[in-house]
Short mmCIF file of C-alpha atoms and ligand atoms in Angstrom, two decimals:
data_model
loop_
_atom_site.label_atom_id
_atom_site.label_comp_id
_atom_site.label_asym_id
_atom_site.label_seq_id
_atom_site.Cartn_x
_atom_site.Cartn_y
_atom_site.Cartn_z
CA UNK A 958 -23.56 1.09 34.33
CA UNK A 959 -24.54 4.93 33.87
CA UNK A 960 -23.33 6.54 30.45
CA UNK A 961 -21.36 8.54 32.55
CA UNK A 962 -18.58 5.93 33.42
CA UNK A 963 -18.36 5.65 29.54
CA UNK A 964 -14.83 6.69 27.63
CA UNK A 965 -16.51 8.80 24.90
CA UNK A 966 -15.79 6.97 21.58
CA UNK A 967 -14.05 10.14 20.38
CA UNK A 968 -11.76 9.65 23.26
CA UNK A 969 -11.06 6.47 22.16
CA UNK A 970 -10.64 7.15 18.56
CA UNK A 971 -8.00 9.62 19.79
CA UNK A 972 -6.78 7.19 21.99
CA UNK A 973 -6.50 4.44 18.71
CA UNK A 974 -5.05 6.97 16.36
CA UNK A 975 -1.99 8.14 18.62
CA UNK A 976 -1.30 4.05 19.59
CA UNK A 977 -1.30 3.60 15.83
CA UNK A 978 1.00 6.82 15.06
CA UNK A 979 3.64 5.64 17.57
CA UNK A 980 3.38 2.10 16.81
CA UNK A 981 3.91 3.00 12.81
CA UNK A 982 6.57 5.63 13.66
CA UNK A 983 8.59 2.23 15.66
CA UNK A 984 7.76 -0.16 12.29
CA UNK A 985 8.76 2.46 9.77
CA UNK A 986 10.79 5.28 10.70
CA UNK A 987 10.69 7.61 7.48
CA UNK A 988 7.09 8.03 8.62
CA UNK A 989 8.75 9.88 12.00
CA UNK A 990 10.86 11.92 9.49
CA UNK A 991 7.81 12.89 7.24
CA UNK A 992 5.52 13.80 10.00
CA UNK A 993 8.33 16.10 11.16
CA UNK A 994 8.51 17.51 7.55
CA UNK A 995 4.81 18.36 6.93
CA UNK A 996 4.61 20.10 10.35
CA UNK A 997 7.63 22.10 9.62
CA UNK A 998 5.88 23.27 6.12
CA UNK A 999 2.09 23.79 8.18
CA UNK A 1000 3.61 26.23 11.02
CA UNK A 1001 5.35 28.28 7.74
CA UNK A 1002 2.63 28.33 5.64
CA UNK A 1003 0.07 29.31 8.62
CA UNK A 1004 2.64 32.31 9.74
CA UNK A 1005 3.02 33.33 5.57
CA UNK A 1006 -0.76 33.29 5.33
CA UNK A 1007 -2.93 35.00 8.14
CA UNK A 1008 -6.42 34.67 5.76
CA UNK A 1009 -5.43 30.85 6.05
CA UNK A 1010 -4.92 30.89 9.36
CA UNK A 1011 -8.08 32.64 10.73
CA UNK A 1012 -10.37 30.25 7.98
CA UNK A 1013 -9.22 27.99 9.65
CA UNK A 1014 -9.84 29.09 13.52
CA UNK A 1015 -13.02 30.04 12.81
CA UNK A 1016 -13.72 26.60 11.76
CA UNK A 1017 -12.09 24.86 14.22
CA UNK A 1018 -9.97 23.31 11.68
CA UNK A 1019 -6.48 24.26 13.35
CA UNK A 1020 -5.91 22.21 16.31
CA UNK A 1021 -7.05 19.19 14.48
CA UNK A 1022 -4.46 19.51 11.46
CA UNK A 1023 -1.25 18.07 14.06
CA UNK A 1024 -3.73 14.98 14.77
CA UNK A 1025 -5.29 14.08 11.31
CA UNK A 1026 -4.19 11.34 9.74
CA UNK A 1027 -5.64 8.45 7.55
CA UNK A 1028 -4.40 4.75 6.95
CA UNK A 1029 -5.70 2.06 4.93
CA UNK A 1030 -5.87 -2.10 5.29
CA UNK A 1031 -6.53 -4.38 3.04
CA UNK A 1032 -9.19 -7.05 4.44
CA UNK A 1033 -9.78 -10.78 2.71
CA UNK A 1034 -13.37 -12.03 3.91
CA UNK A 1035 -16.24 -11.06 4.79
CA UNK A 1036 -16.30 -11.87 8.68
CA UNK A 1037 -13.65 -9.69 8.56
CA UNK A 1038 -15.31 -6.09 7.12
CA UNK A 1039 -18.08 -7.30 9.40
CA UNK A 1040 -16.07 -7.88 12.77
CA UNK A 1041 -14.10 -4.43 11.32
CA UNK A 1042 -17.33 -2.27 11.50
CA UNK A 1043 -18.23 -3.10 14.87
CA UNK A 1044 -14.66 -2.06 16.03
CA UNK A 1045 -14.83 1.10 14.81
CA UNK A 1046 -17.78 1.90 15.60
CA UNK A 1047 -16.69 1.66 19.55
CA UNK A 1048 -14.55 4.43 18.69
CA UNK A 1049 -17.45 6.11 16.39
CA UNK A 1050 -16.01 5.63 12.98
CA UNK A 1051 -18.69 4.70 10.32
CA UNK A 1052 -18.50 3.38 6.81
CA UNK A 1053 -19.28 6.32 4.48
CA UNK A 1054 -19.23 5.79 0.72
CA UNK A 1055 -18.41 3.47 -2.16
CA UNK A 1056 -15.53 2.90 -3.76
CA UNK A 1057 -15.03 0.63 -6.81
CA UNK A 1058 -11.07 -0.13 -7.37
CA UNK A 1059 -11.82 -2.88 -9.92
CA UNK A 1060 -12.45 -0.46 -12.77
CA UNK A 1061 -9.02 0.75 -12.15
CA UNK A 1062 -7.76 -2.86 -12.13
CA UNK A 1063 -7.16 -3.44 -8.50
CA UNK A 1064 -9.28 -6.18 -7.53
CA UNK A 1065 -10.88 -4.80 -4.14
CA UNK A 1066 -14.19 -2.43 -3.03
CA UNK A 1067 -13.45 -0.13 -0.34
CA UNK A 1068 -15.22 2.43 2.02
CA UNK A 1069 -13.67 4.63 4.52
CA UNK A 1070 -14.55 4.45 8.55
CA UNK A 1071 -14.58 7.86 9.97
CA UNK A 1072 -16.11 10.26 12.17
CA UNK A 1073 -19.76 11.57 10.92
CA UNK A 1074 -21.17 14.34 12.96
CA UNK A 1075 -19.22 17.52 12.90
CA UNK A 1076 -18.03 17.71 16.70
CA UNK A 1077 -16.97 14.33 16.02
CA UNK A 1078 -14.66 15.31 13.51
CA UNK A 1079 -13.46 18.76 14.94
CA UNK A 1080 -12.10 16.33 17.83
CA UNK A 1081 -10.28 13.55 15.27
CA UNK A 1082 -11.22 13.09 12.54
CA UNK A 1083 -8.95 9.99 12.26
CA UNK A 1084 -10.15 8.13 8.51
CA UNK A 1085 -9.24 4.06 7.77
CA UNK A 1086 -9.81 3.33 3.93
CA UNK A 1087 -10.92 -0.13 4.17
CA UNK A 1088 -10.55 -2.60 0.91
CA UNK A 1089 -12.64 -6.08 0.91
CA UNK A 1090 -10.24 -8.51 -1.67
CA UNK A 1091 -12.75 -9.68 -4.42
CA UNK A 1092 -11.85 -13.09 -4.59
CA UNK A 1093 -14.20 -13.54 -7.38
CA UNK A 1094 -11.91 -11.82 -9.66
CA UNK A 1095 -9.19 -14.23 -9.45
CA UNK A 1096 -9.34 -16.33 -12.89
CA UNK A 1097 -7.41 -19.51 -12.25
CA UNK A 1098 -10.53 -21.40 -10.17
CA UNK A 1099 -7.80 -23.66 -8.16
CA UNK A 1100 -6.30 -20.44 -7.35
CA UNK A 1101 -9.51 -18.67 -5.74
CA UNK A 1102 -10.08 -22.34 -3.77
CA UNK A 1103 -6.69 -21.85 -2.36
CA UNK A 1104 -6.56 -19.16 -1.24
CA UNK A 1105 -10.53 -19.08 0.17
CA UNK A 1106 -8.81 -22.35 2.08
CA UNK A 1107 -5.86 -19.88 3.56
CA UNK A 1108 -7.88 -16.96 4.29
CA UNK A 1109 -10.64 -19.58 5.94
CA UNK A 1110 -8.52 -20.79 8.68
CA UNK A 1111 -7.19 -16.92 9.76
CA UNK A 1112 -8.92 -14.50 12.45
CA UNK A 1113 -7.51 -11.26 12.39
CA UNK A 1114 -9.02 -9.87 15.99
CA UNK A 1115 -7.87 -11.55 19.30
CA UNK A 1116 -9.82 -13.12 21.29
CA UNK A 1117 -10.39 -10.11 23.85
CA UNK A 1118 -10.85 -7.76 21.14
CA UNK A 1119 -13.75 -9.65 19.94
CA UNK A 1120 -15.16 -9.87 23.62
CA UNK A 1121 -14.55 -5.91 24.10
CA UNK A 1122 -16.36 -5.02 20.61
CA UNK A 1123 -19.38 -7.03 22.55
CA UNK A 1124 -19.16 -5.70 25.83
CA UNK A 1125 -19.50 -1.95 24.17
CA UNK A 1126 -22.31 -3.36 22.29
CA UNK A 1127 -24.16 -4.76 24.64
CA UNK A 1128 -23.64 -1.94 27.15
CA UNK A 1129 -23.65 0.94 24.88
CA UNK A 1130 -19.62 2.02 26.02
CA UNK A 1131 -16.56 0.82 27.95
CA UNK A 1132 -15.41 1.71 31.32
CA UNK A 1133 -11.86 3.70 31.11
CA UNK A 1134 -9.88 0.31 31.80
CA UNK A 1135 -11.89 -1.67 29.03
CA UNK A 1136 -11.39 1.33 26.52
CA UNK A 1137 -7.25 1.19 27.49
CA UNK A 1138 -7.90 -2.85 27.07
CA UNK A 1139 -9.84 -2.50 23.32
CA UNK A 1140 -6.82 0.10 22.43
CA UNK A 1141 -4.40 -2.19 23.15
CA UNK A 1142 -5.75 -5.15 21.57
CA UNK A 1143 -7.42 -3.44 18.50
CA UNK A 1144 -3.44 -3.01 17.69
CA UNK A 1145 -2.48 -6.16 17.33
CA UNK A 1146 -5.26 -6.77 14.15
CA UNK A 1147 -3.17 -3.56 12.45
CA UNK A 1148 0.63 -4.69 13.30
CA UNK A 1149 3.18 -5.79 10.59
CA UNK A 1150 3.90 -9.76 11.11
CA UNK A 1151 6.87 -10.72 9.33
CA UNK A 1152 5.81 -14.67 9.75
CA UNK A 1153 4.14 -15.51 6.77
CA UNK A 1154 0.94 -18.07 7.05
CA UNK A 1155 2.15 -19.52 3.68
CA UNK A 1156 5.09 -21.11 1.85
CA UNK A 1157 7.12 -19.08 -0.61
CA UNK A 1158 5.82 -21.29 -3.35
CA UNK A 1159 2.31 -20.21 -2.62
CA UNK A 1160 3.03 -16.40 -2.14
CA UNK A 1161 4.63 -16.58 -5.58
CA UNK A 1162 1.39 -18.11 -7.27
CA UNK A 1163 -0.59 -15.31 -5.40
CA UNK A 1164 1.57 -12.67 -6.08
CA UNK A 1165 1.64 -13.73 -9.63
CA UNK A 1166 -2.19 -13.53 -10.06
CA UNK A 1167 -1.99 -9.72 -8.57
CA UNK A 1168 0.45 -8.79 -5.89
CA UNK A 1169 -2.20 -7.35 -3.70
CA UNK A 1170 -3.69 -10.82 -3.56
CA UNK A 1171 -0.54 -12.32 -1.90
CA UNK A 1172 -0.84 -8.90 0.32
CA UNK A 1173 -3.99 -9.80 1.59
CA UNK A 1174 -3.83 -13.93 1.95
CA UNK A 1175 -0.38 -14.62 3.07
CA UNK A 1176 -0.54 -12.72 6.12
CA UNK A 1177 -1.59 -13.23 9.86
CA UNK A 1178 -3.67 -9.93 9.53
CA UNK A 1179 -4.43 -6.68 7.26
CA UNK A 1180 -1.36 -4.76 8.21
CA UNK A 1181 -1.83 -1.24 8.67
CA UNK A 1182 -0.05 0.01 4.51
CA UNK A 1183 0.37 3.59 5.39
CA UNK A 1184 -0.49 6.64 7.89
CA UNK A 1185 -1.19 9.87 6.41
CA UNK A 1186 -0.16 13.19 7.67
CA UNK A 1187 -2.14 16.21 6.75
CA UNK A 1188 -0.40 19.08 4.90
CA UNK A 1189 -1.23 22.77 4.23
CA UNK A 1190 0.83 22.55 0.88
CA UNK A 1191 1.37 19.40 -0.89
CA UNK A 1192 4.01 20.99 -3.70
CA UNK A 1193 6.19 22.38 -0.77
CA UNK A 1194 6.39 19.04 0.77
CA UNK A 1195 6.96 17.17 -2.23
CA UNK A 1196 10.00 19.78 -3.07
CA UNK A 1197 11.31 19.07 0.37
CA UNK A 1198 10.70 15.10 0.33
CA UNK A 1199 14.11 14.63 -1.46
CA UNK A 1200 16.06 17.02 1.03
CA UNK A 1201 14.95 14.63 4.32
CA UNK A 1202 16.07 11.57 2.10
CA UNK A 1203 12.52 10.52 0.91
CA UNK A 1204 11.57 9.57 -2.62
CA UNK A 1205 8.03 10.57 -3.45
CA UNK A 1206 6.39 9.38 -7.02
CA UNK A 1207 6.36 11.62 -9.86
CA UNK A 1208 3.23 13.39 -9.46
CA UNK A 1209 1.13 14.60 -7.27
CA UNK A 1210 -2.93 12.59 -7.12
CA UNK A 1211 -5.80 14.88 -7.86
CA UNK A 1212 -6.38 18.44 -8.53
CA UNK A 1213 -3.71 20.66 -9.59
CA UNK A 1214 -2.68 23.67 -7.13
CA UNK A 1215 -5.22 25.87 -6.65
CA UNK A 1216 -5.86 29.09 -4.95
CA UNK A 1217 -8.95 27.42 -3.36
CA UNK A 1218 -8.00 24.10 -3.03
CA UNK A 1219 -10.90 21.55 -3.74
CA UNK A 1220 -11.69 17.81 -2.45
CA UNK A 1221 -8.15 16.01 -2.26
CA UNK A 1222 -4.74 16.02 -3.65
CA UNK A 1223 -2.10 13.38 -2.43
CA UNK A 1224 1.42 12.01 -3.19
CA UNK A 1225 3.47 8.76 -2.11
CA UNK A 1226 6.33 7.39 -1.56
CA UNK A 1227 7.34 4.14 -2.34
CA UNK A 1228 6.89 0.69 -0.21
CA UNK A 1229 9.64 -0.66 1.51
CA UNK A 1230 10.98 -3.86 1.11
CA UNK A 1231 10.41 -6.19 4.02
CA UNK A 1232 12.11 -9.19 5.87
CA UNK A 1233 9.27 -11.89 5.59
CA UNK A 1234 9.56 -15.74 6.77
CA UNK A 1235 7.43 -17.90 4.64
CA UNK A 1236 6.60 -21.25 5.86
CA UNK A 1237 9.03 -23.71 5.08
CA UNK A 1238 10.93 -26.82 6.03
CA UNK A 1239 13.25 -24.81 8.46
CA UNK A 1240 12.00 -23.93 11.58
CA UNK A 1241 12.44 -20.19 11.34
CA UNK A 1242 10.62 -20.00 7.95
CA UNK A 1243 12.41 -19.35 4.58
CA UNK A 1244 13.41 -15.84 3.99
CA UNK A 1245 12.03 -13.51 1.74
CA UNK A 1246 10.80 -10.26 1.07
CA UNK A 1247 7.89 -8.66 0.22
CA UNK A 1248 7.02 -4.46 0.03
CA UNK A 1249 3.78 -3.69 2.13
CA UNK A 1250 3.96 -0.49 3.71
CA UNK A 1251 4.27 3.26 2.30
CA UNK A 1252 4.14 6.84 3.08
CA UNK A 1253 1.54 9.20 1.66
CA UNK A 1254 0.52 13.01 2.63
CA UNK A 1255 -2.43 14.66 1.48
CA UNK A 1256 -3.89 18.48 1.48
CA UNK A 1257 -7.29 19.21 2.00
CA UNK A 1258 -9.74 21.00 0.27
CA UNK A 1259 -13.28 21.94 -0.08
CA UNK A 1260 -16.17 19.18 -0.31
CA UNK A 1261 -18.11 19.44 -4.14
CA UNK A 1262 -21.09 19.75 -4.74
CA UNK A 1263 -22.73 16.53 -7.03
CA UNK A 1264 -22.54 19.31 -9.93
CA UNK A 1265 -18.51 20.52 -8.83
CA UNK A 1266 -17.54 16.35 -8.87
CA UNK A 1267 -19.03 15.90 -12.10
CA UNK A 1268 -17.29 18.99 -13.63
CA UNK A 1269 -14.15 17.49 -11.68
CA UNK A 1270 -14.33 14.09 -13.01
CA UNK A 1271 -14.58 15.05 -17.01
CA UNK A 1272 -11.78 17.39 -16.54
CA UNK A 1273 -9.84 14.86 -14.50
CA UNK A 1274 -10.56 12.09 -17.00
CA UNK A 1275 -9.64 14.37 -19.90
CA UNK A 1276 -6.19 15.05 -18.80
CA UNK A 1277 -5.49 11.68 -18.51
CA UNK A 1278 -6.84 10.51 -21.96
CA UNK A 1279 -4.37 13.42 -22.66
CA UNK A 1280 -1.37 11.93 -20.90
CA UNK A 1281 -1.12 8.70 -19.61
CA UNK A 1282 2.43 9.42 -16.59
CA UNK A 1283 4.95 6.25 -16.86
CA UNK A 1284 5.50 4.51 -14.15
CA UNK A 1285 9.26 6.24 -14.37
CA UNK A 1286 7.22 9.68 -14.87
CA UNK A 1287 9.09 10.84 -17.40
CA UNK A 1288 6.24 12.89 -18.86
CA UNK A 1289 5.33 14.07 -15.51
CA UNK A 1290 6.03 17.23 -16.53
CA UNK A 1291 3.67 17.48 -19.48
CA UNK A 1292 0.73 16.07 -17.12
CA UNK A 1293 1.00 18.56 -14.44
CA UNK A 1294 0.91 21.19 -17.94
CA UNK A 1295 -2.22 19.60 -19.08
CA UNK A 1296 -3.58 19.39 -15.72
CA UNK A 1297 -3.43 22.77 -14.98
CA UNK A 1298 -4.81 24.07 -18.65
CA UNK A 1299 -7.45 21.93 -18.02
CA UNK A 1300 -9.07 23.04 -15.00
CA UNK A 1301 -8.27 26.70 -15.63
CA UNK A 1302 -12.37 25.69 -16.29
CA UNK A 1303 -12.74 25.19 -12.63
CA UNK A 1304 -13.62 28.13 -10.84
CA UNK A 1305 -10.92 29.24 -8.72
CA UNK A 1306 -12.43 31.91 -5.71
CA UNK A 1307 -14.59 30.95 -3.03
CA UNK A 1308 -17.36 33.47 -4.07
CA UNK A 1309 -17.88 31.67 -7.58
CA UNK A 1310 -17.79 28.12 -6.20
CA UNK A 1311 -20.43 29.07 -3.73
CA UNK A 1312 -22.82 30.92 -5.90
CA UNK A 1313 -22.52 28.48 -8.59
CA UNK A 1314 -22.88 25.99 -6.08
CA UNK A 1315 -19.69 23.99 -6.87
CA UNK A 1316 -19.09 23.18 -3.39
CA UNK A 1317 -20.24 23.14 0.31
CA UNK A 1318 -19.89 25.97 2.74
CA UNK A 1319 -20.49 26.57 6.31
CA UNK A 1320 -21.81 29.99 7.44
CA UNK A 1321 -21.45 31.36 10.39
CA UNK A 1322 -22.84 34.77 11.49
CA UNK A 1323 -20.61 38.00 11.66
CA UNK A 1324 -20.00 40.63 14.38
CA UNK A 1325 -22.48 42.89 12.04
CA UNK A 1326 -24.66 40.08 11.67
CA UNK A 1327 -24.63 39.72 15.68
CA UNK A 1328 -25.63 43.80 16.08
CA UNK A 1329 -28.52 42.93 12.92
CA UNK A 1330 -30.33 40.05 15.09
CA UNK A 1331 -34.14 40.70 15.27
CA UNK A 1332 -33.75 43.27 12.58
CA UNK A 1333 -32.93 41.50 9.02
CA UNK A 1334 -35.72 40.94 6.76
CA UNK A 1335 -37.35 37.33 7.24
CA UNK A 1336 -37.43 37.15 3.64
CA UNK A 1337 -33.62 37.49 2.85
CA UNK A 1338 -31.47 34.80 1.08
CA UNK A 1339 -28.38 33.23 1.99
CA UNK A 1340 -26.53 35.08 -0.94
CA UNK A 1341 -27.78 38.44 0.32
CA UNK A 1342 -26.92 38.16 3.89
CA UNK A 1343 -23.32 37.36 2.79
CA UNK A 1344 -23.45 40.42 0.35
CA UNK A 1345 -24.70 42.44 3.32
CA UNK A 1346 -21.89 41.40 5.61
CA UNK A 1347 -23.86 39.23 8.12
CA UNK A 1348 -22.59 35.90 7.21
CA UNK A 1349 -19.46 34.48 6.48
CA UNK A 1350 -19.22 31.04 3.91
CA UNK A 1351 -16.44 28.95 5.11
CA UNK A 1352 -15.14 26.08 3.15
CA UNK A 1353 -16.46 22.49 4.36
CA UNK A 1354 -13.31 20.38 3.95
CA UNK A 1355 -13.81 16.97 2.14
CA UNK A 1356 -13.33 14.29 4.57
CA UNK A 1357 -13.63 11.38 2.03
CA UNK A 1358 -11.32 9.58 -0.77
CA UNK A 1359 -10.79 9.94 -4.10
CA UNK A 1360 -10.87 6.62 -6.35
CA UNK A 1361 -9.04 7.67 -9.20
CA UNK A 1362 -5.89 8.93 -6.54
CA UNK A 1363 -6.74 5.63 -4.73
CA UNK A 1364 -6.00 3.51 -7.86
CA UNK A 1365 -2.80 5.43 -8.78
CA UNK A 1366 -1.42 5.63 -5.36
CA UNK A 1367 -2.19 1.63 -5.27
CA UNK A 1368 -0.64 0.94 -8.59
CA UNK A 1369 2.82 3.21 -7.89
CA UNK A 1370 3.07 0.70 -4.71
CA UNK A 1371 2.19 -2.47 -6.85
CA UNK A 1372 5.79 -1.32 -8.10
CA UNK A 1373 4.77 -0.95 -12.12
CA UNK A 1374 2.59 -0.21 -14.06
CA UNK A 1375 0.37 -2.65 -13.36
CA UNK A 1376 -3.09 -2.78 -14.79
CA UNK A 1377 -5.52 -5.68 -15.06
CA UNK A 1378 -8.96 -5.06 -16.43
CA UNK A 1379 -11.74 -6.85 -14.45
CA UNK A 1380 -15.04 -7.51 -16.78
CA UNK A 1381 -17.10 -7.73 -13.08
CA UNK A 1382 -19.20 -4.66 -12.57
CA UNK A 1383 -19.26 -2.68 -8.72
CA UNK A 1384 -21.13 -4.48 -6.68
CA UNK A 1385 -22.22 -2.23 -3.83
CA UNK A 1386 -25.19 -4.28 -2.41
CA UNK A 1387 -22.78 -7.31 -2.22
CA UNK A 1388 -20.24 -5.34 -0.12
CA UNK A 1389 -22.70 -3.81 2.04
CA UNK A 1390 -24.34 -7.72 3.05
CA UNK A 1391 -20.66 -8.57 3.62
CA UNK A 1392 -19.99 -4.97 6.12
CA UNK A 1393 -23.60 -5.86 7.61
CA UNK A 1394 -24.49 -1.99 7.30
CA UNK A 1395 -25.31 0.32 4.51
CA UNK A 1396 -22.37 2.66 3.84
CA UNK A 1397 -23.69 6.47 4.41
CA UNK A 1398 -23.84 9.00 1.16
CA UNK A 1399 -20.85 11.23 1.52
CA UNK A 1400 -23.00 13.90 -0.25
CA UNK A 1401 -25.52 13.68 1.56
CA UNK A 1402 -23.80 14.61 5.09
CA UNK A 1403 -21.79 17.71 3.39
CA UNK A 1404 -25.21 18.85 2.21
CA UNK A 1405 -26.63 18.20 5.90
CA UNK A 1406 -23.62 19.78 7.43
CA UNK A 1407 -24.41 22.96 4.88
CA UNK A 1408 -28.01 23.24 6.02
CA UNK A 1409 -27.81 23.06 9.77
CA UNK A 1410 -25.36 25.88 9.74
CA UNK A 1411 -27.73 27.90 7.85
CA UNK A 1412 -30.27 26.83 10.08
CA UNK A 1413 -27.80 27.96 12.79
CA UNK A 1414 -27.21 31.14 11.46
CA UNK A 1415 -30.89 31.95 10.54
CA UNK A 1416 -31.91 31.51 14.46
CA UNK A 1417 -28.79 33.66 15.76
CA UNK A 1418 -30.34 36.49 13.30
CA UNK A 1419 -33.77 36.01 14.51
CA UNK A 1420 -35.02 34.72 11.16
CA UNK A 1421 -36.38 30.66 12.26
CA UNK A 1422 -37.11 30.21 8.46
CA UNK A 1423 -36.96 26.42 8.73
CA UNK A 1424 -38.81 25.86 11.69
CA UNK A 1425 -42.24 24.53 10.97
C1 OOG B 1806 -5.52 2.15 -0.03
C2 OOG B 1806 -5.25 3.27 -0.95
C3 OOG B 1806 -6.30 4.35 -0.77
C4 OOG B 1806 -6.00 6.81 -0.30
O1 OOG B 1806 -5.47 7.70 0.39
O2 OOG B 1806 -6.61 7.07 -1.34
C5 OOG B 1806 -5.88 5.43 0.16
C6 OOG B 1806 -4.54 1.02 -0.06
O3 OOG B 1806 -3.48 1.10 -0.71
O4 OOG B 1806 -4.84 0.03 0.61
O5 OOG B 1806 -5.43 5.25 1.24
NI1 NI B 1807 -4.11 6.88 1.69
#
């Protein structure tokens, strides 16, 4: 079959992510209301705020900000983060980076499929943060058997979806009718079941040793937890959560608000409580309940540098050796204080984070720089082009996850505080035998990204520095 007759795998990512967004907005409808909510706030933030807007077109960033959205499952074996990388990658989603939840007491590792190359992600950049259950962590040995034995005798993908992954595989695509087949059955791994595979008795035990554990074992498949809307401003949503009827946590994950908002900031609300049959002497199960799924929105800022995350981290880590929030968030006021005292230390304009080299831009050539090419001076830097006028440094937006918000947007749906402490170190190599794949540096492609639009840049001026 000619590439040709080939549904791009953006096209089918797109095709994935609006099947999921209509199949989450029929499971849980205060996602329907939120979505409507954070694109109310994004059309009056982008007419208050015409600097905004333009970043933004000149990127390319607009038109993608109605269709991003990430969600997360929680997966229990290894076959399973194996069979899960093949499926996205039919719909070009890769595993980029490392995340160890363990230190922050959940007992998973994690990395996030998404779209890599830049086109890619200026057509969807639709994001899965995917958790492998570390079994190994369980103490009571009995335990860890039993539920190895549960989690043994389930398969998550359906038969077709399995032969479909294949097919694209072996062919290097799908036709149109196999890529509206592999949508359609790549669902069914990421719907809520309300038939339990265990008895109540069981789930308790699980849920007892850490209630993601009976998340992840006593179901037919890793329902899809949340779906996550992309806002331009986090604090106006969060105001406006209680108005539509929504509950969000106390505070908001991350950085404080910024001017120049940097890597991620995010905020929840809570899970709701489910109707769930659990295996039992009656035919239609026993009833019970169990909460699973969530809402969460996140804002966007720019990608750090390795030197801008390390300056992030020790502030971040300082404010909360500062103030621990209660799970009521009482104090939530006094954190959001410290937080923003804190990283009054964090630059806060685009010019300083670039020529300290906090963060990652993308330059693009100006209208002067344009009437310039052939005539700058082949020895010019970067910085001195931009100070001349010919190029301009856009923000790269971070695409990834944060682990510290990932832990504390975990824990405020584990219901308390919650907090276990693991002795087992990250394990990294382990989880990459189980995916089958290295996972891809996530600094390492900003920093790519960063270059080739220099190198971009430098050839529209007429200066092909880099070219050997
Ligand atoms: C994943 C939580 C991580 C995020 O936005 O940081 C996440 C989970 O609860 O399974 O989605
Ligand atoms: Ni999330």
């Amino acid at each position: 079959m000619s590439a040709d007759a080939f549904v791009h795998p953006d096209e089918i990512r797109s095709m994935f992510s609006g099947a999921m967004s209509d199949m989450y907005r029929a499971e849980v409808p205060q996602y329907g209301t939120l979505m409507e909510l954070v694109s109310d706030i994004n059309q009056e933030r982008l007419a208050a705020d015409p600097v905004l807007r333009n970043r933004l077109v000149r990127s390319d960033d607009l038109d993608r900000i109605d269709l991003e959205r990430h969600g997360a499952i929680r997966l229990g074996k290894p076959e399973e983060l194996f069979n899960m990388r093949r499926l996205f990658a039919v719909m070009g989603m890769h595993p980029v980076g490392y995340y160890d939840l363990s230190v922050a007491g959940v007992p998973v590792h994690s990395t996030a499929f998404r779209p890599i190359d830049d086109d890619a992600l200026r057509r969807n950049p639709f994001r899965v943060f995917t958790s492998l259950l570390r079994l190994e962590l369980i103490e009571d040995a009995q335990l860890r058997t039993e539920a190895e034995a549960i989690l043994a005798k389930r398969e998550i993908f359906t038969p077709d979806a399995l032969k479909l992954i294949y097919l694209a595989e072996k062919n290097g695509g799908l036709d149109r009718v196999q890529a509206e087949q592999f949508v359609a059955e790549a669902l069914e791994t990421f719907r809520w079941h309300s038939d339990a595979t265990v008895s109540l008795e069981t789930y308790q035990k699980l849920h007892d040793a850490h209630r993601l554990i009976a998340d992840v074992v006593c179901f037919k498949g890793p329902h899809i937890n949340h779906l996550t809307p992309r806002t331009l401003d986090i604090d106006a949503v969060q105001r406006a959560m209680p108005e539509r009827g929504i509950s969000p946590k106390a505070i908001v994950e991350g950085p404080p608000s910024r001017k120049c908002p940097i890597l991620l900031r995010q905020t929840s609300f809570k899970a709701l409580e489910e109707q769930v049959y659990f295996v039992g002497s009656n035919p239609k199960g026993t009833a019970g309940t169990h909460t699973a799924r969530f809402g969460e929105i996140e804002q966007r800022g720019i990608a750090l540098t390795a030197e801008g995350r390390k300056l992030y981290d020790t502030l971040l880590a300082s404010v909360r050796h500062a103030v621990q929030v209660s799970a009521g968030g009482s104090n939530a006021r006094d954190y959001e204080t410290e937080l923003a005292e804190r990283f009054a230390a964090f630059p806060d304009d685009y010019e300083t984070l670039r020529v300290e080299k906090l963060a990652f831009f993308r330059y693009s050539v100006t209208d002067a720089g344009r009437d310039a090419a052939g005539k700058v001076d082949r020895d010019v830097s970067v910085d001195e082009l931009v100070d001349q006028g010919y190029l301009h440094a856009d923000p790269i937006i971070y695409e990834d996850f944060l682990p510290v918000s990932a832990a504390g947007i975990f824990q405020s749906n584990l219901g308390s505080d919650e907090q276990k402490n693991y002795a087992e170190q990250s394990n990294q190599d382990v989880f990459e035998k189980c995916l089958g794949a290295s996972v891809a540096d996530e600094l390492a492609l900003y920093a790519a990204h960063q270059q080739a639009s220099i190198d971009q840049a430098f050839e529209t001026l007429g200066i092909r520095k880099n070219v050997a």
